[in-house]
PDB file of C-alpha atoms in Angstrom:
ATOM      1  CA  MET A   1      26.101 -13.865  19.391  1.00 69.00           C
ATOM      2  CA  SER A   2      25.541 -10.104  18.202  1.00 76.00           C
ATOM      3  CA  PRO A   3      25.737  -8.581  14.746  1.00 84.00           C
ATOM      4  CA  GLU A   4      28.809  -8.266  13.002  1.00 85.00           C
ATOM      5  CA  VAL A   5      28.241  -4.831  11.656  1.00 94.00           C
ATOM      6  CA  SER A   6      30.457  -1.778  12.867  1.00 95.00           C
ATOM      7  CA  VAL A   7      30.214   1.959  12.841  1.00 96.00           C
ATOM      8  CA  LYS A   8      32.734   2.154   9.898  1.00 96.00           C
ATOM      9  CA  GLU A   9      30.567  -0.306   7.636  1.00 96.00           C
ATOM     10  CA  LEU A  10      27.735   1.521   8.437  1.00 97.00           C
ATOM     11  CA  LEU A  11      29.421   4.847   7.420  1.00 96.00           C
ATOM     12  CA  GLU A  12      30.483   3.336   4.240  1.00 96.00           C
ATOM     13  CA  ALA A  13      27.168   2.478   3.259  1.00 97.00           C
ATOM     14  CA  GLY A  14      25.877   6.170   3.841  1.00 96.00           C
ATOM     15  CA  ALA A  15      23.582   4.805   6.819  1.00 97.00           C
ATOM     16  CA  HIS A  16      24.085   8.054   8.746  1.00 97.00           C
ATOM     17  CA  PHE A  17      22.367  10.296   5.743  1.00 96.00           C
ATOM     18  CA  GLY A  18      18.862  11.317   7.249  1.00 96.00           C
ATOM     19  CA  HIS A  19      16.535  13.588   5.330  1.00 96.00           C
ATOM     20  CA  GLN A  20      16.355  17.246   4.884  1.00 95.00           C
ATOM     21  CA  VAL A  21      15.935  18.940   8.181  1.00 95.00           C
ATOM     22  CA  SER A  22      12.565  20.391   6.917  1.00 94.00           C
ATOM     23  CA  ARG A  23      11.200  16.768   6.663  1.00 94.00           C
ATOM     24  CA  TRP A  24      12.480  15.650  10.328  1.00 96.00           C
ATOM     25  CA  ASN A  25      10.358  13.913  12.664  1.00 96.00           C
ATOM     26  CA  PRO A  26      10.965  15.908  16.009  1.00 96.00           C
ATOM     27  CA  ARG A  27      10.515  12.280  17.911  1.00 95.00           C
ATOM     28  CA  MET A  28      13.596  11.050  16.124  1.00 97.00           C
ATOM     29  CA  ARG A  29      15.728  13.901  18.064  1.00 96.00           C
ATOM     30  CA  PRO A  30      17.536  11.545  20.368  1.00 96.00           C
ATOM     31  CA  TYR A  31      19.145   9.636  17.328  1.00 97.00           C
ATOM     32  CA  ILE A  32      20.377  12.686  15.736  1.00 97.00           C
ATOM     33  CA  PHE A  33      24.191  13.389  15.946  1.00 96.00           C
ATOM     34  CA  THR A  34      24.210  16.544  14.202  1.00 96.00           C
ATOM     35  CA  THR A  35      23.177  18.677  10.850  1.00 95.00           C
ATOM     36  CA  LYS A  36      25.435  19.168   7.644  1.00 95.00           C
ATOM     37  CA  GLY A  37      24.506  20.857   4.536  1.00 94.00           C
ATOM     38  CA  GLY A  38      20.603  20.955   5.778  1.00 95.00           C
ATOM     39  CA  ILE A  39      20.606  17.138   6.088  1.00 96.00           C
ATOM     40  CA  HIS A  40      20.403  15.465   9.894  1.00 98.00           C
ATOM     41  CA  ILE A  41      23.157  13.110  10.451  1.00 97.00           C
ATOM     42  CA  LEU A  42      22.313   9.938  12.409  1.00 98.00           C
ATOM     43  CA  ASP A  43      24.301   8.885  15.386  1.00 97.00           C
ATOM     44  CA  LEU A  44      25.540   5.656  14.176  1.00 97.00           C
ATOM     45  CA  GLN A  45      26.960   4.542  17.671  1.00 97.00           C
ATOM     46  CA  GLN A  46      23.265   4.489  18.895  1.00 97.00           C
ATOM     47  CA  THR A  47      22.423   2.810  15.409  1.00 98.00           C
ATOM     48  CA  VAL A  48      24.833  -0.233  16.213  1.00 97.00           C
ATOM     49  CA  GLU A  49      23.711  -0.235  19.647  1.00 97.00           C
ATOM     50  CA  CYS A  50      20.179  -0.600  18.624  1.00 97.00           C
ATOM     51  CA  LEU A  51      20.753  -3.085  16.051  1.00 98.00           C
ATOM     52  CA  LYS A  52      22.347  -5.578  18.753  1.00 97.00           C
ATOM     53  CA  LYS A  53      19.227  -4.950  20.820  1.00 97.00           C
ATOM     54  CA  ALA A  54      17.002  -5.738  17.620  1.00 98.00           C
ATOM     55  CA  TYR A  55      18.981  -8.740  16.716  1.00 98.00           C
ATOM     56  CA  LYS A  56      18.889 -10.314  20.101  1.00 97.00           C
ATOM     57  CA  PHE A  57      15.343  -9.969  20.399  1.00 98.00           C
ATOM     58  CA  VAL A  58      14.716 -11.180  16.898  1.00 98.00           C
ATOM     59  CA  ALA A  59      17.150 -14.328  17.472  1.00 98.00           C
ATOM     60  CA  ASP A  60      15.065 -15.246  20.986  1.00 97.00           C
ATOM     61  CA  THR A  61      11.637 -15.104  19.202  1.00 98.00           C
ATOM     62  CA  VAL A  62      12.950 -17.382  16.435  1.00 98.00           C
ATOM     63  CA  ALA A  63      14.442 -19.616  19.176  1.00 97.00           C
ATOM     64  CA  LEU A  64      11.146 -19.704  20.769  1.00 96.00           C
ATOM     65  CA  GLY A  65       9.448 -21.463  17.637  1.00 95.00           C
ATOM     66  CA  HIS A  66       7.835 -18.160  16.051  1.00 97.00           C
ATOM     67  CA  GLN A  67       8.639 -16.742  12.681  1.00 97.00           C
ATOM     68  CA  VAL A  68       9.395 -13.150  11.524  1.00 98.00           C
ATOM     69  CA  LEU A  69       7.663 -11.543   8.500  1.00 98.00           C
ATOM     70  CA  PHE A  70       9.884  -9.243   6.828  1.00 99.00           C
ATOM     71  CA  VAL A  71       8.101  -6.258   5.217  1.00 98.00           C
ATOM     72  CA  GLY A  72       9.370  -3.676   2.503  1.00 97.00           C
ATOM     73  CA  THR A  73       7.627  -2.692  -0.537  1.00 96.00           C
ATOM     74  CA  LYS A  74       9.901  -0.105  -1.938  1.00 95.00           C
ATOM     75  CA  LYS A  75      12.222  -0.880  -4.724  1.00 94.00           C
ATOM     76  CA  GLN A  76      15.099  -0.363  -2.838  1.00 95.00           C
ATOM     77  CA  ALA A  77      13.953  -2.572   0.029  1.00 96.00           C
ATOM     78  CA  LYS A  78      12.369  -5.387  -2.119  1.00 96.00           C
ATOM     79  CA  PRO A  79      15.178  -7.436  -3.282  1.00 96.00           C
ATOM     80  CA  HIS A  80      16.987  -7.585   0.100  1.00 97.00           C
ATOM     81  CA  ILE A  81      13.867  -8.404   1.779  1.00 96.00           C
ATOM     82  CA  GLU A  82      13.206 -11.368  -0.302  1.00 97.00           C
ATOM     83  CA  THR A  83      16.649 -12.336  -0.117  1.00 97.00           C
ATOM     84  CA  GLN A  84      17.086 -12.428   3.526  1.00 97.00           C
ATOM     85  CA  ALA A  85      13.780 -13.888   4.283  1.00 98.00           C
ATOM     86  CA  LYS A  86      14.260 -16.823   1.762  1.00 97.00           C
ATOM     87  CA  ARG A  87      17.599 -17.720   2.932  1.00 97.00           C
ATOM     88  CA  VAL A  88      16.200 -18.318   6.473  1.00 97.00           C
ATOM     89  CA  SER A  89      12.963 -19.663   5.913  1.00 96.00           C
ATOM     90  CA  GLN A  90      10.726 -16.576   7.138  1.00 98.00           C
ATOM     91  CA  PHE A  91       8.031 -14.744   5.505  1.00 98.00           C
ATOM     92  CA  TYR A  92       7.893 -11.726   3.483  1.00 98.00           C
ATOM     93  CA  VAL A  93       5.818  -8.915   1.934  1.00 97.00           C
ATOM     94  CA  SER A  94       7.619  -7.008  -0.709  1.00 96.00           C
ATOM     95  CA  ASN A  95       5.096  -6.063  -3.503  1.00 94.00           C
ATOM     96  CA  ARG A  96       2.308  -4.704  -1.893  1.00 92.00           C
ATOM     97  CA  TRP A  97       0.679  -4.786   1.572  1.00 95.00           C
ATOM     98  CA  LEU A  98      -3.246  -5.498   1.698  1.00 92.00           C
ATOM     99  CA  GLY A  99      -4.889  -4.052   4.560  1.00 91.00           C
ATOM    100  CA  GLY A 100      -6.020  -6.809   6.694  1.00 94.00           C
ATOM    101  CA  MET A 101      -2.946  -9.000   5.920  1.00 96.00           C
ATOM    102  CA  LEU A 102      -2.512  -9.500   9.793  1.00 97.00           C
ATOM    103  CA  THR A 103      -5.901  -8.412  11.455  1.00 96.00           C
ATOM    104  CA  ASN A 104      -7.822  -9.855   8.610  1.00 95.00           C
ATOM    105  CA  PHE A 105      -5.831 -13.198   8.318  1.00 94.00           C
ATOM    106  CA  LYS A 106      -8.568 -15.478   8.161  1.00 91.00           C
ATOM    107  CA  THR A 107      -9.754 -13.963   5.019  1.00 92.00           C
ATOM    108  CA  ILE A 108      -6.368 -13.782   3.575  1.00 93.00           C
ATOM    109  CA  ARG A 109      -5.678 -17.333   4.419  1.00 92.00           C
ATOM    110  CA  ALA A 110      -8.518 -18.308   2.354  1.00 93.00           C
ATOM    111  CA  SER A 111      -6.854 -16.709  -0.672  1.00 92.00           C
ATOM    112  CA  ILE A 112      -3.767 -18.250   0.069  1.00 93.00           C
ATOM    113  CA  ASP A 113      -5.571 -21.752   0.105  1.00 93.00           C
ATOM    114  CA  ARG A 114      -7.270 -20.446  -3.157  1.00 93.00           C
ATOM    115  CA  LEU A 115      -3.572 -19.985  -4.614  1.00 94.00           C
ATOM    116  CA  GLY A 116      -2.645 -23.551  -3.214  1.00 92.00           C
ATOM    117  CA  SER A 117      -5.202 -24.983  -5.009  1.00 92.00           C
ATOM    118  CA  LEU A 118      -4.696 -23.547  -8.268  1.00 94.00           C
ATOM    119  CA  GLU A 119      -0.964 -24.316  -8.096  1.00 93.00           C
ATOM    120  CA  LYS A 120      -2.153 -27.882  -7.526  1.00 93.00           C
ATOM    121  CA  GLN A 121      -4.213 -27.874 -10.064  1.00 92.00           C
ATOM    122  CA  ALA A 122      -1.748 -26.578 -12.612  1.00 93.00           C
ATOM    123  CA  ALA A 123       0.857 -29.437 -11.543  1.00 93.00           C
ATOM    124  CA  SER A 124      -1.704 -32.315 -11.840  1.00 92.00           C
ATOM    125  CA  GLU A 125      -2.040 -34.422 -15.121  1.00 90.00           C
ATOM    126  CA  GLU A 126      -5.663 -33.084 -15.400  1.00 90.00           C
ATOM    127  CA  PHE A 127      -4.258 -29.615 -16.308  1.00 90.00           C
ATOM    128  CA  ALA A 128      -3.116 -30.773 -20.006  1.00 89.00           C
ATOM    129  CA  LYS A 129      -6.744 -31.784 -20.482  1.00 90.00           C
ATOM    130  CA  LEU A 130      -8.071 -28.287 -20.260  1.00 92.00           C
ATOM    131  CA  THR A 131      -8.279 -26.012 -23.260  1.00 91.00           C
ATOM    132  CA  LYS A 132      -5.626 -23.612 -23.711  1.00 92.00           C
ATOM    133  CA  LYS A 133      -7.761 -20.576 -22.462  1.00 93.00           C
ATOM    134  CA  GLU A 134      -8.551 -22.265 -19.188  1.00 93.00           C
ATOM    135  CA  ARG A 135      -5.026 -23.126 -18.781  1.00 93.00           C
ATOM    136  CA  LEU A 136      -4.026 -19.481 -19.482  1.00 95.00           C
ATOM    137  CA  THR A 137      -6.639 -18.274 -17.282  1.00 94.00           C
ATOM    138  CA  ILE A 138      -5.235 -20.458 -14.349  1.00 93.00           C
ATOM    139  CA  GLU A 139      -1.941 -19.336 -15.002  1.00 93.00           C
ATOM    140  CA  ARG A 140      -2.705 -15.692 -14.879  1.00 94.00           C
ATOM    141  CA  GLU A 141      -4.564 -16.024 -11.575  1.00 94.00           C
ATOM    142  CA  ILE A 142      -1.515 -17.996  -9.950  1.00 94.00           C
ATOM    143  CA  THR A 143       0.960 -15.208 -11.102  1.00 94.00           C
ATOM    144  CA  LYS A 144      -1.503 -12.338  -9.876  1.00 93.00           C
ATOM    145  CA  LEU A 145      -2.124 -14.227  -6.623  1.00 93.00           C
ATOM    146  CA  ASN A 146       1.975 -14.884  -6.009  1.00 93.00           C
ATOM    147  CA  HIS A 147       2.527 -11.343  -6.657  1.00 93.00           C
ATOM    148  CA  VAL A 148       0.753 -10.312  -3.598  1.00 92.00           C
ATOM    149  CA  LEU A 149       0.913 -13.467  -1.210  1.00 94.00           C
ATOM    150  CA  GLY A 150       3.876 -15.649  -2.759  1.00 94.00           C
ATOM    151  CA  GLY A 151       5.870 -14.489   0.421  1.00 96.00           C
ATOM    152  CA  ILE A 152       3.233 -15.598   2.983  1.00 96.00           C
ATOM    153  CA  LYS A 153       1.610 -18.632   1.471  1.00 93.00           C
ATOM    154  CA  THR A 154       3.134 -21.304   3.646  1.00 93.00           C
ATOM    155  CA  MET A 155       1.985 -18.907   6.829  1.00 94.00           C
ATOM    156  CA  ASN A 156      -0.529 -20.901   8.744  1.00 92.00           C
ATOM    157  CA  LYS A 157      -0.370 -18.338  11.910  1.00 93.00           C
ATOM    158  CA  LEU A 158       0.555 -14.858  12.778  1.00 96.00           C
ATOM    159  CA  PRO A 159       4.240 -14.241  12.862  1.00 97.00           C
ATOM    160  CA  GLY A 160       6.108 -13.832  16.363  1.00 97.00           C
ATOM    161  CA  CYS A 161       7.165 -10.288  14.955  1.00 98.00           C
ATOM    162  CA  VAL A 162       7.644  -7.948  11.964  1.00 98.00           C
ATOM    163  CA  PHE A 163      10.667  -6.505  10.582  1.00 99.00           C
ATOM    164  CA  ILE A 164      10.006  -3.329   8.459  1.00 98.00           C
ATOM    165  CA  ILE A 165      12.025  -1.200   6.286  1.00 98.00           C
ATOM    166  CA  ASP A 166      10.617   2.390   6.431  1.00 97.00           C
ATOM    167  CA  PRO A 167       7.640   2.341   8.820  1.00 97.00           C
ATOM    168  CA  LYS A 168       6.213   5.651   7.052  1.00 96.00           C
ATOM    169  CA  LYS A 169       5.517   3.940   3.959  1.00 96.00           C
ATOM    170  CA  GLU A 170       4.663   0.713   5.976  1.00 97.00           C
ATOM    171  CA  GLU A 171       2.228   2.459   8.163  1.00 97.00           C
ATOM    172  CA  ILE A 172      -0.757  -0.003   7.895  1.00 97.00           C
ATOM    173  CA  ALA A 173       1.746  -2.956   8.398  1.00 97.00           C
ATOM    174  CA  LYS A 174       2.805  -1.429  11.541  1.00 97.00           C
ATOM    175  CA  LYS A 175      -0.442  -0.391  12.819  1.00 97.00           C
ATOM    176  CA  GLU A 176      -1.896  -3.945  12.373  1.00 98.00           C
ATOM    177  CA  ALA A 177       1.035  -5.548  14.162  1.00 98.00           C
ATOM    178  CA  ARG A 178       0.525  -2.999  16.789  1.00 96.00           C
ATOM    179  CA  ARG A 179      -3.123  -3.907  17.015  1.00 97.00           C
ATOM    180  CA  LEU A 180      -2.437  -7.442  17.455  1.00 97.00           C
ATOM    181  CA  LYS A 181       0.219  -6.755  20.043  1.00 97.00           C
ATOM    182  CA  ILE A 182       2.980  -8.422  17.382  1.00 98.00           C
ATOM    183  CA  PRO A 183       6.247  -6.903  18.368  1.00 98.00           C
ATOM    184  CA  VAL A 184       7.686  -4.576  15.411  1.00 98.00           C
ATOM    185  CA  VAL A 185      11.324  -4.209  14.569  1.00 98.00           C
ATOM    186  CA  ALA A 186      11.974  -1.221  11.909  1.00 98.00           C
ATOM    187  CA  ILE A 187      14.890   0.740   9.945  1.00 98.00           C
ATOM    188  CA  VAL A 188      13.652   4.114  11.187  1.00 98.00           C
ATOM    189  CA  ASP A 189      14.937   7.192   9.265  1.00 97.00           C
ATOM    190  CA  THR A 190      14.855  10.886  10.472  1.00 97.00           C
ATOM    191  CA  ASN A 191      11.297  11.519   8.617  1.00 96.00           C
ATOM    192  CA  CYS A 192       9.572   8.496  10.371  1.00 96.00           C
ATOM    193  CA  ASP A 193       7.762   8.596  13.256  1.00 95.00           C
ATOM    194  CA  PRO A 194       9.075   5.950  15.592  1.00 95.00           C
ATOM    195  CA  GLU A 195       5.597   5.549  17.394  1.00 93.00           C
ATOM    196  CA  GLY A 196       4.495   1.953  17.486  1.00 94.00           C
ATOM    197  CA  VAL A 197       8.325   0.670  16.878  1.00 97.00           C
ATOM    198  CA  ASP A 198       9.383  -1.690  19.725  1.00 97.00           C
ATOM    199  CA  TYR A 199      13.061  -1.889  18.292  1.00 98.00           C
ATOM    200  CA  ILE A 200      14.174   1.258  16.465  1.00 98.00           C
ATOM    201  CA  ILE A 201      17.116   1.016  14.240  1.00 98.00           C
ATOM    202  CA  PRO A 202      17.761   4.493  13.296  1.00 98.00           C
ATOM    203  CA  ALA A 203      19.310   4.642   9.893  1.00 98.00           C
ATOM    204  CA  ASN A 204      19.045   5.578   6.098  1.00 97.00           C
ATOM    205  CA  ASP A 205      16.054   3.546   5.081  1.00 96.00           C
ATOM    206  CA  ASP A 206      16.599   4.533   1.097  1.00 96.00           C
ATOM    207  CA  ALA A 207      20.037   3.499   0.703  1.00 96.00           C
ATOM    208  CA  ILE A 208      20.681   0.266  -1.022  1.00 97.00           C
ATOM    209  CA  ARG A 209      23.611  -0.568   1.047  1.00 97.00           C
ATOM    210  CA  SER A 210      22.302   0.328   4.447  1.00 98.00           C
ATOM    211  CA  ILE A 211      19.161  -1.472   3.678  1.00 98.00           C
ATOM    212  CA  GLU A 212      21.380  -4.739   2.722  1.00 97.00           C
ATOM    213  CA  ILE A 213      23.443  -4.741   5.908  1.00 97.00           C
ATOM    214  CA  ILE A 214      20.668  -4.355   8.284  1.00 98.00           C
ATOM    215  CA  SER A 215      18.415  -6.663   6.705  1.00 98.00           C
ATOM    216  CA  LYS A 216      21.439  -9.235   6.752  1.00 97.00           C
ATOM    217  CA  ALA A 217      21.734  -8.744  10.188  1.00 98.00           C
ATOM    218  CA  ILE A 218      18.113  -9.518  10.778  1.00 98.00           C
ATOM    219  CA  GLY A 219      18.674 -12.559   8.638  1.00 98.00           C
ATOM    220  CA  ASP A 220      21.212 -13.565  10.494  1.00 97.00           C
ATOM    221  CA  ALA A 221      19.521 -13.276  13.802  1.00 98.00           C
ATOM    222  CA  CYS A 222      16.513 -15.545  12.236  1.00 98.00           C
ATOM    223  CA  GLU A 223      19.321 -18.044  11.631  1.00 97.00           C
ATOM    224  CA  GLU A 224      21.051 -17.982  14.981  1.00 97.00           C
ATOM    225  CA  GLY A 225      17.535 -18.303  16.388  1.00 97.00           C
ATOM    226  CA  LEU A 226      16.869 -21.471  13.809  1.00 96.00           C
ATOM    227  CA  ARG A 227      20.099 -23.158  15.263  1.00 95.00           C
ATOM    228  CA  ARG A 228      19.143 -22.563  18.757  1.00 95.00           C
ATOM    229  CA  ARG A 229      15.419 -24.017  18.281  1.00 93.00           C
ATOM    230  CA  GLN A 230      17.062 -27.074  16.496  1.00 92.00           C
ATOM    231  CA  ALA A 231      19.569 -27.443  19.090  1.00 93.00           C
ATOM    232  CA  ALA A 232      16.738 -27.349  21.872  1.00 90.00           C
ATOM    233  CA  LEU A 233      14.451 -30.011  20.084  1.00 90.00           C
ATOM    234  CA  VAL A 234      17.204 -32.215  19.610  1.00 88.00           C
ATOM    235  CA  LYS A 235      17.990 -31.976  23.375  1.00 85.00           C
ATOM    236  CA  GLU A 236      14.317 -32.589  23.915  1.00 79.00           C
ATOM    237  CA  GLY A 237      14.621 -35.470  22.068  1.00 75.00           C
ATOM    238  CA  MET A 238      14.015 -34.667  18.297  1.00 59.00           C
ATOM    239  CA  VAL A 239      10.612 -33.076  19.049  1.00 58.00           C
ATOM    240  CA  SER A 240       9.024 -32.487  15.731  1.00 50.00           C
ATOM    241  CA  GLU A 241       6.910 -29.337  16.060  1.00 49.00           C
ATOM    242  CA  ALA A 242       7.867 -26.169  17.774  1.00 45.00           C
ATOM    243  CA  ASP A 243       6.187 -25.119  20.889  1.00 48.00           C
ATOM    244  CA  GLU A 244       2.872 -23.431  20.290  1.00 42.00           C
ATOM    245  CA  LYS A 245       3.279 -21.280  23.724  1.00 42.00           C
ATOM    246  CA  PRO A 246       3.653 -17.799  23.015  1.00 39.00           C
ATOM    247  CA  ALA A 247       6.489 -16.022  23.894  1.00 42.00           C
ATOM    248  CA  ALA A 248       6.780 -13.544  26.356  1.00 41.00           C
ATOM    249  CA  PHE A 249       7.893 -10.331  24.659  1.00 41.00           C
ATOM    250  CA  VAL A 250       9.744  -7.564  26.221  1.00 42.00           C
ATOM    251  CA  THR A 251       9.901  -4.587  24.069  1.00 43.00           C
ATOM    252  CA  GLU A 252      12.636  -2.034  24.010  1.00 42.00           C
ATOM    253  CA  LYS A 253      11.231   1.086  25.625  1.00 39.00           C
ATOM    254  CA  GLU A 254      14.529   3.167  25.890  1.00 37.00           C
ATOM    255  CA  VAL A 255      17.654   3.321  23.925  1.00 36.00           C
ATOM    256  CA  SER A 256      20.670   5.259  25.417  1.00 36.00           C
ATOM    257  CA  GLY A 257      18.070   6.773  28.032  1.00 35.00           C
ATOM    258  CA  LYS A 258      16.686   8.891  25.373  1.00 35.00           C
ATOM    259  CA  GLY A 259      14.817   7.101  22.626  1.00 36.00           C
ATOM    260  CA  ARG A 260      11.660   5.935  23.020  1.00 33.00           C
ATOM    261  CA  ALA A 261       9.217   3.546  21.359  1.00 35.00           C
ATOM    262  CA  TYR A 262       5.490   4.483  21.305  1.00 31.00           C
ATOM    263  CA  ILE A 263       2.195   2.762  21.449  1.00 30.00           C
ATOM    264  CA  GLY A 264       0.333   2.646  18.074  1.00 35.00           C
ATOM    265  CA  LYS A 265      -2.470   5.119  17.353  1.00 37.00           C
ATOM    266  CA  ALA A 266      -6.086   4.070  16.606  1.00 42.00           C
ATOM    267  CA  LYS A 267      -7.115   3.138  13.259  1.00 45.00           C
ATOM    268  CA  LYS A 268      -7.379   6.264  10.998  1.00 46.00           C
ATOM    269  CA  LYS A 269     -10.683   6.841   9.263  1.00 48.00           C
ATOM    270  CA  GLY A 270     -10.581   5.313   6.051  1.00 48.00           C
ATOM    271  CA  GLU A 271      -8.689   2.680   6.528  1.00 49.00           C
ATOM    272  CA  GLU A 272     -10.199  -0.498   5.295  1.00 54.00           C
ATOM    273  CA  GLU A 273      -9.099  -4.311   5.787  1.00 54.00           C
ATOM    274  CA  THR A 274      -9.119  -6.219   2.594  1.00 54.00           C
ATOM    275  CA  THR A 275     -11.801  -8.846   2.028  1.00 55.00           C
ATOM    276  CA  GLN A 276     -11.322 -12.048  -0.275  1.00 52.00           C
ATOM    277  CA  GLU A 277     -12.332 -10.415  -3.404  1.00 56.00           C
ATOM    278  CA  ASP A 278     -10.280  -7.256  -2.725  1.00 53.00           C
ATOM    279  CA  VAL A 279      -7.198  -9.746  -2.800  1.00 47.00           C
ATOM    280  CA  GLU A 280      -7.509 -10.678  -6.424  1.00 50.00           C
ATOM    281  CA  LYS A 281      -8.686  -7.009  -7.300  1.00 47.00           C
ATOM    282  CA  PHE A 282      -5.356  -5.788  -5.648  1.00 43.00           C
ATOM    283  CA  ALA A 283      -3.043  -8.546  -6.899  1.00 44.00           C
ATOM    284  CA  SER A 284      -2.784  -7.434 -10.456  1.00 42.00           C
ATOM    285  CA  ALA A 285      -1.678  -4.074  -9.135  1.00 38.00           C
ATOM    286  CA  LYS A 286       2.020  -3.303  -9.529  1.00 36.00           C
ATOM    287  CA  ALA A 287       4.260  -2.207  -6.548  1.00 33.00           C
ATOM    288  CA  THR A 288       4.398   1.600  -6.192  1.00 34.00           C
ATOM    289  CA  HIS A 289       8.006   2.717  -5.705  1.00 35.00           C
ATOM    290  CA  GLU A 290       9.305   5.957  -3.696  1.00 37.00           C
ATOM    291  CA  ALA A 291      12.634   7.520  -4.252  1.00 40.00           C
ATOM    292  CA  LYS A 292      14.587   9.287  -1.248  1.00 49.00           C
ATOM    293  CA  PRO A 293      13.902  13.207  -1.692  1.00 48.00           C
ATOM    294  CA  VAL A 294      17.131  15.143  -2.481  1.00 43.00           C
TER     295      VAL A 294
END
């Protein structure tokens, strides 16, 4: 199957509008159709073709028993990231990306276990016997940890691929995935560097409708992959667990003979991975949002 997304639908969603010409990244040149009013206009024919390739890759990944991590922390992306990930039982990060969520997963996993322990305690009969202050302290910690870890608290191993809304904003997530050789699928606007993105979907990453349409298509790909996986398990005799053998990932290096995905850069000076102590510290921080400049 392929995503049911047309050029007309993307056009009506404003997916073709890029950023101001002065803010473009030259590596996005292959995906730009023209310039209008000082704004770059993306080639939606390429967007549709790129989305088809990304859809197939995601569906194949999930069919092999792997899961997808949806990442989008800006306000336009957050509701759609959460909705689609929950709809198809995948993971998501929509409030804040903590450095080391992938590369230091062991530490993050310890904090997730802490969250699970607190939630279990809060659901027990013994919880009612605690003082009001003790109950309030536990409830507040649960809320804070859920704010940053809620979307990955059932993630017991690294995802098979990462789907990102705006790799410029989610640069750390992209680089961590690349460092671990986890394929990256992303909506890439004209101001973004496509380096490190294996499956580029050139589109407006600020327009709500554009994000919604493409996120749903990726969600549909996960849904198709799950159906194929279930069918395979039934054929094999109702195997209860997914095959642990890693997928033979094939990354898309060229699009329409011109577009190219690039290998991630080395870690920048000053980037730090998160310690378990940091998780609780960062948990209370509110997500920061960025609006598309005029």
